[in-house]
Coordinates of C-alpha atoms and ligand atoms in Angstrom, one line a residue:
M27 CA 23.9 72.9 123.6
R28 CA 25.8 71.8 126.7
V29 CA 27.8 74.6 128.4
V30 CA 30.2 74.2 131.3
M31 CA 31.1 77.6 132.8
K32 CA 33.3 78.9 135.5
F33 CA 33.1 82.0 137.6
G34 CA 36.3 83.3 139.2
G35 CA 36.7 84.5 142.8
T36 CA 36.0 88.2 142.0
S37 CA 33.0 87.3 139.9
V38 CA 31.5 85.9 143.1
G39 CA 33.0 88.4 145.4
S40 CA 29.9 90.1 146.7
A41 CA 26.1 89.7 146.9
D42 CA 25.8 92.0 143.9
A43 CA 28.3 90.0 141.9
I44 CA 26.5 86.8 142.8
R45 CA 23.2 88.3 141.7
Q46 CA 24.8 89.0 138.4
V47 CA 26.1 85.4 138.2
A48 CA 22.6 84.1 138.9
A49 CA 21.2 86.2 136.1
I50 CA 23.8 84.9 133.7
V51 CA 23.2 81.2 134.7
S52 CA 19.5 81.6 134.6
A53 CA 19.6 83.1 131.1
T54 CA 21.9 80.4 129.8
H55 CA 19.8 77.7 131.5
R56 CA 16.7 78.8 129.5
D57 CA 18.2 77.5 126.2
H58 CA 21.1 75.2 127.2
E59 CA 22.3 72.6 129.6
A60 CA 24.5 74.3 132.1
V61 CA 27.1 73.1 134.6
V62 CA 28.6 75.8 136.8
V63 CA 32.0 75.7 138.4
V64 CA 32.9 78.2 141.1
S65 CA 36.0 79.5 142.8
A66 CA 36.2 80.6 146.4
M67 CA 34.8 84.0 147.2
N68 CA 37.3 86.8 146.7
A69 CA 35.8 89.8 148.6
P70 CA 37.6 93.1 148.6
D71 CA 38.3 92.8 152.3
L72 CA 38.7 89.0 152.6
R73 CA 40.3 86.6 150.2
T74 CA 38.9 83.3 151.2
T75 CA 41.6 80.9 150.0
D76 CA 44.5 83.1 151.1
S77 CA 43.0 83.4 154.6
L78 CA 42.4 79.7 154.9
I79 CA 46.0 78.9 153.9
A80 CA 47.3 81.6 156.4
A81 CA 45.2 80.0 159.2
A82 CA 46.7 76.6 158.4
H83 CA 50.2 77.9 158.5
A84 CA 49.5 79.8 161.8
A85 CA 48.3 76.5 163.3
A86 CA 51.5 74.8 162.2
G87 CA 53.4 77.6 163.9
G88 CA 51.6 76.8 167.2
D89 CA 48.5 79.0 167.0
G90 CA 45.8 76.4 167.4
D91 CA 43.0 78.9 167.5
A92 CA 43.9 80.7 164.2
M93 CA 41.2 78.8 162.3
A94 CA 38.6 79.2 165.0
H95 CA 39.3 83.0 164.9
M96 CA 39.0 83.1 161.2
A97 CA 35.9 81.0 161.0
P98 CA 33.3 83.7 162.1
R99 CA 34.7 86.2 159.5
L100 CA 34.3 83.6 156.7
L101 CA 30.8 82.6 158.0
E102 CA 29.8 86.2 158.2
L103 CA 31.1 87.0 154.7
H104 CA 29.1 84.2 153.1
M105 CA 26.0 84.5 155.2
R106 CA 25.8 88.3 154.5
A107 CA 25.6 87.5 150.8
A108 CA 23.2 84.6 151.4
A109 CA 20.8 86.9 153.3
E110 CA 20.4 89.1 150.3
L111 CA 20.0 86.2 147.8
A112 CA 18.3 83.3 149.4
S113 CA 15.2 82.6 151.4
S114 CA 15.4 82.5 155.2
A115 CA 14.8 78.7 155.2
E116 CA 17.7 78.3 152.7
C117 CA 19.9 80.6 154.8
A118 CA 19.2 78.5 158.0
A119 CA 20.2 75.3 156.2
L120 CA 23.2 76.9 154.6
E121 CA 24.4 78.3 157.9
S122 CA 24.4 75.0 159.7
E123 CA 26.2 73.4 156.8
L124 CA 28.9 76.1 156.8
R125 CA 29.3 75.9 160.5
A126 CA 29.9 72.2 160.3
L127 CA 32.6 72.7 157.6
L128 CA 34.3 75.5 159.5
D129 CA 34.1 73.6 162.9
Y130 CA 35.8 70.6 161.3
L131 CA 38.7 72.8 160.1
S132 CA 38.9 74.6 163.5
D133 CA 39.4 71.2 165.2
L134 CA 41.9 70.1 162.6
A135 CA 43.9 73.3 163.1
R136 CA 44.1 72.5 166.9
S137 CA 45.5 69.1 166.1
I138 CA 48.0 70.6 163.7
A139 CA 49.1 73.0 166.3
V140 CA 49.7 70.1 168.7
L141 CA 51.7 68.2 166.1
G142 CA 53.5 71.3 165.0
E143 CA 53.5 70.1 161.4
L144 CA 51.4 70.8 158.3
T145 CA 51.5 68.2 155.6
P146 CA 50.6 69.2 152.0
R147 CA 47.7 66.7 152.4
A148 CA 46.3 68.5 155.4
L149 CA 46.9 71.9 153.8
D150 CA 44.6 70.8 150.9
L151 CA 41.8 70.4 153.4
F152 CA 42.1 74.0 154.4
S153 CA 42.8 75.6 151.0
G154 CA 39.9 73.8 149.3
L155 CA 37.2 74.8 151.9
G156 CA 36.4 78.2 150.2
E157 CA 35.1 76.4 147.1
R158 CA 33.0 74.0 149.2
I159 CA 31.4 76.9 151.0
N160 CA 30.9 78.9 147.9
A161 CA 29.3 76.1 145.8
R162 CA 26.7 75.8 148.5
L163 CA 26.1 79.6 148.6
I164 CA 25.8 79.9 144.8
A165 CA 23.5 77.0 144.5
A166 CA 21.3 78.6 147.2
A167 CA 21.4 81.9 145.4
L168 CA 20.4 80.2 142.1
R169 CA 17.5 78.6 143.7
G170 CA 16.6 82.0 145.1
A171 CA 16.6 83.3 141.5
G172 CA 14.3 80.5 140.5
V173 CA 16.8 78.1 138.9
S174 CA 16.9 74.5 140.2
A175 CA 20.5 74.0 141.3
Q176 CA 22.5 71.6 143.4
A177 CA 25.9 72.1 145.0
I178 CA 28.3 69.3 144.3
D179 CA 31.8 68.7 145.8
A180 CA 34.2 67.8 143.1
T181 CA 35.8 65.3 145.5
G182 CA 33.2 62.9 144.1
L183 CA 33.8 63.8 140.5
I184 CA 37.4 64.8 139.8
I185 CA 39.8 61.9 140.7
T186 CA 43.4 62.9 140.8
D187 CA 46.9 61.6 141.7
N188 CA 48.1 62.2 145.2
R189 CA 50.4 65.2 144.5
Y190 CA 48.8 67.3 147.1
G191 CA 48.7 71.0 146.3
A192 CA 49.3 70.4 142.6
A193 CA 47.3 67.3 141.7
S194 CA 46.6 66.1 138.1
P195 CA 43.3 64.6 137.1
L196 CA 42.9 60.9 136.1
M197 CA 40.6 61.6 133.2
E198 CA 39.1 58.1 132.7
E199 CA 37.8 57.8 136.2
T200 CA 36.8 61.5 136.2
T201 CA 34.8 61.1 133.0
A202 CA 33.0 58.0 134.3
L203 CA 32.1 59.7 137.6
S204 CA 31.0 63.0 136.1
H205 CA 28.7 61.2 133.7
E206 CA 27.3 59.1 136.5
R207 CA 26.7 62.0 138.8
L208 CA 26.0 65.0 136.6
L209 CA 24.2 63.7 133.5
P210 CA 21.1 62.6 135.5
L211 CA 20.9 66.1 137.0
L212 CA 21.2 67.7 133.6
E213 CA 18.5 65.4 132.3
V214 CA 16.0 66.7 134.7
G215 CA 17.0 70.4 134.3
I216 CA 19.0 70.8 137.4
V217 CA 22.1 73.0 137.3
P218 CA 25.0 71.4 139.1
V219 CA 27.2 73.9 140.9
V220 CA 30.5 72.2 141.3
T221 CA 33.5 73.3 143.5
G222 CA 36.5 74.4 141.5
F223 CA 40.0 73.8 142.6
I224 CA 39.5 70.5 144.4
G225 CA 39.4 66.8 143.7
A226 CA 40.2 63.6 145.5
T227 CA 42.5 60.6 145.2
R228 CA 41.1 57.2 144.2
A229 CA 41.1 56.5 148.0
G230 CA 38.9 59.5 148.5
V231 CA 41.5 61.8 150.1
P232 CA 40.8 65.5 149.1
T233 CA 43.4 67.2 146.9
T234 CA 43.8 70.5 145.1
L235 CA 44.8 71.3 141.6
G236 CA 47.2 74.2 142.4
R237 CA 46.5 77.9 143.0
G238 CA 44.1 79.3 140.5
G239 CA 43.0 75.7 139.8
S240 CA 39.3 76.4 139.3
D241 CA 40.0 77.1 135.6
Y242 CA 41.5 73.7 135.4
S243 CA 38.5 72.1 137.1
C244 CA 36.2 73.7 134.6
S245 CA 38.3 72.4 131.7
I246 CA 38.4 68.9 133.2
L247 CA 34.6 68.9 133.5
G248 CA 34.1 70.5 130.1
A249 CA 36.2 67.7 128.6
S250 CA 34.7 64.9 130.7
L251 CA 31.2 66.0 129.8
D252 CA 32.0 66.6 126.2
A253 CA 30.7 70.1 126.4
D254 CA 29.8 72.0 123.3
E255 CA 31.4 75.1 124.7
V256 CA 33.2 76.1 127.9
W257 CA 32.9 79.6 129.2
F258 CA 35.3 81.3 131.6
W259 CA 33.6 84.3 133.2
K260 CA 36.2 86.8 134.3
E261 CA 36.4 90.5 134.9
V262 CA 37.5 91.6 131.5
D263 CA 35.9 91.7 128.0
G264 CA 37.9 88.7 126.8
V265 CA 41.5 88.7 125.6
L266 CA 42.8 92.1 124.8
T267 CA 45.2 93.2 122.0
A268 CA 47.5 94.6 124.6
N269 CA 47.7 95.5 128.3
P270 CA 45.3 98.5 128.6
K271 CA 47.5 100.0 131.3
I272 CA 50.2 100.4 128.6
V273 CA 47.9 100.8 125.5
P274 CA 44.7 102.7 126.4
E275 CA 43.2 101.9 123.0
A276 CA 43.7 98.1 123.4
R277 CA 40.5 96.3 122.5
S278 CA 39.2 92.8 123.0
L279 CA 39.7 90.2 120.3
R280 CA 36.5 88.5 119.0
M281 CA 38.4 85.3 118.0
L282 CA 41.7 83.7 118.8
S283 CA 43.2 80.4 117.9
Y284 CA 44.3 77.9 120.5
S285 CA 48.0 78.4 119.6
E286 CA 47.6 82.2 119.8
M287 CA 46.1 81.9 123.3
A288 CA 49.0 79.7 124.4
E289 CA 51.6 82.1 123.1
L290 CA 49.8 85.0 124.8
A291 CA 49.6 83.1 128.1
Y292 CA 53.2 82.3 128.0
Y293 CA 54.1 85.9 127.4
G294 CA 52.3 87.1 130.5
A295 CA 48.9 88.2 129.2
N296 CA 46.4 87.5 131.9
V297 CA 44.3 84.9 130.1
L298 CA 44.1 81.1 130.6
H299 CA 47.1 79.0 131.4
P300 CA 47.9 76.6 128.6
K301 CA 48.1 73.6 130.9
T302 CA 44.7 74.6 132.3
V303 CA 42.9 74.4 129.0
Q304 CA 44.8 71.4 127.6
P305 CA 41.9 69.0 128.1
L306 CA 39.7 71.3 126.0
V307 CA 42.3 72.0 123.3
Q308 CA 42.9 68.3 122.9
R309 CA 39.2 67.7 122.2
R310 CA 38.9 70.9 120.2
I311 CA 36.1 72.2 122.4
P312 CA 35.5 76.0 121.8
I313 CA 36.3 78.3 124.7
R314 CA 34.9 81.7 125.5
I315 CA 36.2 84.3 127.9
R316 CA 33.5 86.6 129.0
N317 CA 33.0 89.4 131.4
T318 CA 30.7 88.7 134.4
F319 CA 30.2 92.4 134.8
N320 CA 29.5 93.1 131.1
P321 CA 27.6 90.0 130.0
D322 CA 26.2 91.6 126.8
H323 CA 29.8 91.8 125.5
P324 CA 30.5 88.7 123.3
G325 CA 34.1 88.3 124.8
T326 CA 36.7 86.2 123.0
L327 CA 36.0 82.9 121.3
I328 CA 39.0 80.6 121.3
G329 CA 39.0 77.7 118.9
E330 CA 40.6 76.0 116.0
G331 CA 41.6 77.8 112.9
R332 CA 44.2 80.2 111.8
G333 CA 44.1 83.9 112.6
D334 CA 44.1 86.7 110.1
R335 CA 47.2 87.2 108.1
T336 CA 48.7 89.6 110.6
A337 CA 49.7 90.1 114.2
R338 CA 46.8 89.8 116.7
A339 CA 48.2 91.0 120.0
V340 CA 51.3 92.3 121.6
T341 CA 52.5 91.6 125.1
A342 CA 55.6 92.3 127.2
I343 CA 57.5 90.5 129.9
K344 CA 59.3 92.9 132.3
E345 CA 61.9 92.3 134.9
V346 CA 64.1 90.3 132.5
S347 CA 67.9 90.2 132.2
M348 CA 69.8 89.2 129.1
I349 CA 72.9 87.2 129.3
T350 CA 75.3 87.1 126.4
V351 CA 78.1 84.5 126.2
G352 CA 80.5 85.4 123.4
G353 CA 83.9 85.2 122.0
P354 CA 85.8 84.3 118.7
G355 CA 86.6 80.8 119.8
M356 CA 82.9 79.8 119.8
L357 CA 82.7 79.6 116.1
G358 CA 82.3 75.9 115.0
L359 CA 83.0 74.7 118.6
S360 CA 80.4 72.0 119.1
G361 CA 78.8 71.3 122.5
V362 CA 79.1 74.9 123.7
A363 CA 75.4 75.5 123.4
A364 CA 74.7 72.3 125.3
R365 CA 77.0 73.3 128.1
I366 CA 75.6 76.8 128.3
F367 CA 72.0 75.5 128.6
G368 CA 73.2 72.8 130.9
A369 CA 74.8 75.3 133.3
V370 CA 71.6 77.4 133.3
A371 CA 69.5 74.4 134.0
R372 CA 71.8 73.4 136.9
A373 CA 71.1 76.9 138.4
H374 CA 67.4 76.0 138.1
V375 CA 66.8 79.0 136.0
N376 CA 64.2 79.1 133.3
I377 CA 65.2 80.5 129.9
L378 CA 62.6 82.9 128.4
L379 CA 64.2 83.5 125.0
I380 CA 67.3 82.3 123.1
S381 CA 69.1 83.9 120.1
Q382 CA 72.2 83.0 118.3
A383 CA 73.2 84.3 114.9
S384 CA 75.0 82.0 112.5
S385 CA 78.3 83.8 112.9
E386 CA 78.3 81.9 116.2
Q387 CA 80.1 84.7 117.9
S388 CA 77.6 84.8 120.8
V389 CA 74.6 83.1 122.4
C390 CA 72.1 85.4 124.1
L391 CA 69.6 84.2 126.6
A392 CA 66.9 86.1 128.5
V393 CA 66.0 85.0 132.0
S394 CA 64.0 86.5 134.8
R395 CA 65.9 89.3 136.4
A396 CA 65.7 87.7 139.8
E397 CA 67.5 84.6 138.5
A398 CA 70.2 86.3 136.4
V399 CA 72.9 86.3 139.1
A400 CA 72.5 82.5 139.7
A401 CA 72.6 81.8 136.0
E402 CA 75.7 83.9 135.5
A403 CA 77.6 82.3 138.3
E404 CA 76.9 78.8 137.0
L405 CA 77.9 79.9 133.5
R406 CA 81.2 81.3 134.7
K407 CA 81.9 78.1 136.6
E408 CA 81.1 75.9 133.6
L409 CA 83.1 77.9 131.1
S410 CA 86.1 78.7 133.2
D411 CA 88.5 76.6 131.1
E412 CA 87.4 78.4 127.9
F413 CA 88.0 81.7 129.6
S414 CA 91.6 80.8 130.3
D415 CA 92.0 79.6 126.6
Q416 CA 90.1 82.8 125.5
D417 CA 87.6 80.7 123.5
V418 CA 84.9 82.5 125.4
E419 CA 85.8 86.0 125.9
H420 CA 82.9 87.5 127.8
I421 CA 79.8 86.8 129.7
E422 CA 77.8 90.0 129.7
V423 CA 74.6 90.7 131.7
L424 CA 72.2 93.4 130.7
E425 CA 70.4 93.6 133.9
S426 CA 67.1 95.1 133.0
V427 CA 65.4 94.5 129.6
V428 CA 61.9 93.8 128.4
I429 CA 60.8 91.1 126.0
V430 CA 58.1 92.3 123.7
A431 CA 56.2 89.5 121.9
V432 CA 54.1 90.0 118.8
V433 CA 51.6 87.1 118.5
G434 CA 49.4 85.9 115.7
S435 CA 49.1 82.4 114.0
G436 CA 48.3 84.1 110.7
M437 CA 51.8 85.6 110.7
R438 CA 53.0 82.2 109.5
G439 CA 54.0 82.3 105.9
T440 CA 52.9 85.9 105.6
P441 CA 55.7 88.0 104.3
G442 CA 56.3 91.5 105.6
I443 CA 55.3 91.0 109.2
A444 CA 58.9 91.2 110.6
G445 CA 59.4 94.3 108.4
R446 CA 56.4 96.0 110.0
V447 CA 57.6 95.1 113.5
F448 CA 61.0 96.5 112.9
G449 CA 59.6 99.5 110.9
A450 CA 57.5 100.3 114.0
M451 CA 60.6 100.1 116.2
G452 CA 62.6 102.3 113.7
N453 CA 59.9 104.9 113.5
A454 CA 59.7 105.1 117.3
G455 CA 63.5 105.4 117.5
I456 CA 63.7 102.2 119.6
N457 CA 66.9 100.1 119.5
V458 CA 66.3 96.4 119.3
I459 CA 68.8 94.4 121.3
A460 CA 68.0 90.9 120.3
I461 CA 65.4 89.1 118.2
A462 CA 63.9 85.6 118.2
Q463 CA 61.2 83.9 116.1
G464 CA 60.5 80.2 116.3
S465 CA 59.8 78.4 113.1
T466 CA 56.1 78.1 114.0
E467 CA 56.1 81.8 113.2
N468 CA 53.4 82.3 115.8
N469 CA 55.4 84.8 117.7
I470 CA 58.2 87.3 117.0
S471 CA 60.0 88.4 120.2
L472 CA 62.2 91.4 120.6
V473 CA 64.4 92.4 123.5
V474 CA 64.5 96.1 124.1
S475 CA 65.8 98.2 127.1
A476 CA 63.5 98.5 130.1
A477 CA 63.1 102.2 129.4
D478 CA 61.8 101.5 125.9
G479 CA 59.4 98.6 126.8
D480 CA 56.1 100.4 127.0
E481 CA 56.8 102.6 124.0
A482 CA 57.7 99.5 122.0
V483 CA 54.4 97.8 122.8
R484 CA 52.5 101.0 121.8
A485 CA 54.5 101.4 118.6
I486 CA 53.7 97.8 117.5
H487 CA 50.0 98.2 118.5
R488 CA 49.9 101.3 116.3
G489 CA 52.0 99.8 113.5
F490 CA 49.6 96.9 113.1
D491 CA 46.5 98.9 113.7
L492 CA 45.5 96.5 116.4
Ligands
LIG19 N1 40.5 79.5 145.2 C1 41.6 78.9 144.5 C2 42.8 79.9 144.6 O1 42.6 81.0 145.0 C3 41.4 78.5 143.1 C4 40.9 79.5 142.2 O2 40.5 80.6 142.6 O3 40.9 79.3 141.0 O4 43.9 79.6 144.2
MG20 MG1 41.2 82.7 141.2

């Protein structure tokens, strides 16, 4: 089997963590072809990517030595781990490589301070350095653990457009290059340790895929190499039935469908971003989310197929406001919905949930609380004529509500699910303010008051015996 696996920043945040990573890779490598993708090191006292970005901005603000001051701390962080994990010859070679990378950026920072300007293109050189450093460190650590490994910069594998800071992959070129460069290594039993987060344009200019983009890198490579499975090693036992801070008895799900994962990600569960895994979902490549610090736990397998005939998980989005536009004149008036949504779009506000009953007396929309004022203002402007005619009678804003989403693809066509959801609310004495369910029936969303949010999540978790 061919496995492409990614380790997040915290999974490689210390020498102990990296030792754990080496053990996982070494065990996998015994039976499978393995490609490793790594994030930058996120140590408790030093977040590599954040500090590189901060140094770049400081340089643009005139502090030409900001990077030169940061460099020794980064060097020390990585070399301290290397000293525990790699031979002294490896350490010496690594140190000179890291010094060269850091010196390059220190020089660049001085030029940026002189120019007084930081372009997105230059910023990508800074923000992507943590991955370059870490791939080298992890490869050395793997060799220290007896695994043949080679660090690879994804600038030579992942070809992207030139949207610096949020580049998208060009899959055809990327597939060709990753075959050309990685398959020969796999054939001779070498584990490629590839930088997450970064790529390069066709012309070879380095880019980044957006913050948190290492997951995306892993998906892109998993898809390009036609992996049998792609594993994301994180700090949790897979995807949970609910946020354990709200529901202490939340447990991890053994299996999840692609669409359930997408619904959960949308509703704020801390899993994989749908865009991130799109290359894998398209090719129907199975995904596993596993815990670096609890590797015996099977984690969650995400793949095709329909879930059980019930709800699988419950999540909540907090800090939401609900706007209701209503009035007797809205009945049968065409174009009102278009104008309402048009106004909200003009305010650049993203709508989280929509509901309108067929009496057409009102349209409710939920938006993030921070954006409610802007949306309301634009709506009042758009509908001012109707206000004077009294077709629209009120625009009401409930400032602080919570959207609770019950997710499960097996809910589709299964009678009684909504009944159980509302029964749970009734038993807990919680008032439901608005309801939405798309016709995909993957998700039932309820709006409840902010004060009821946590209890609503717990009541549903109990009600479905999740
Ligand atoms: N190091 C990058 C970031 O912090 C990418 C990643 O961690 O996925 O955004
Ligand atoms: Mg990260």
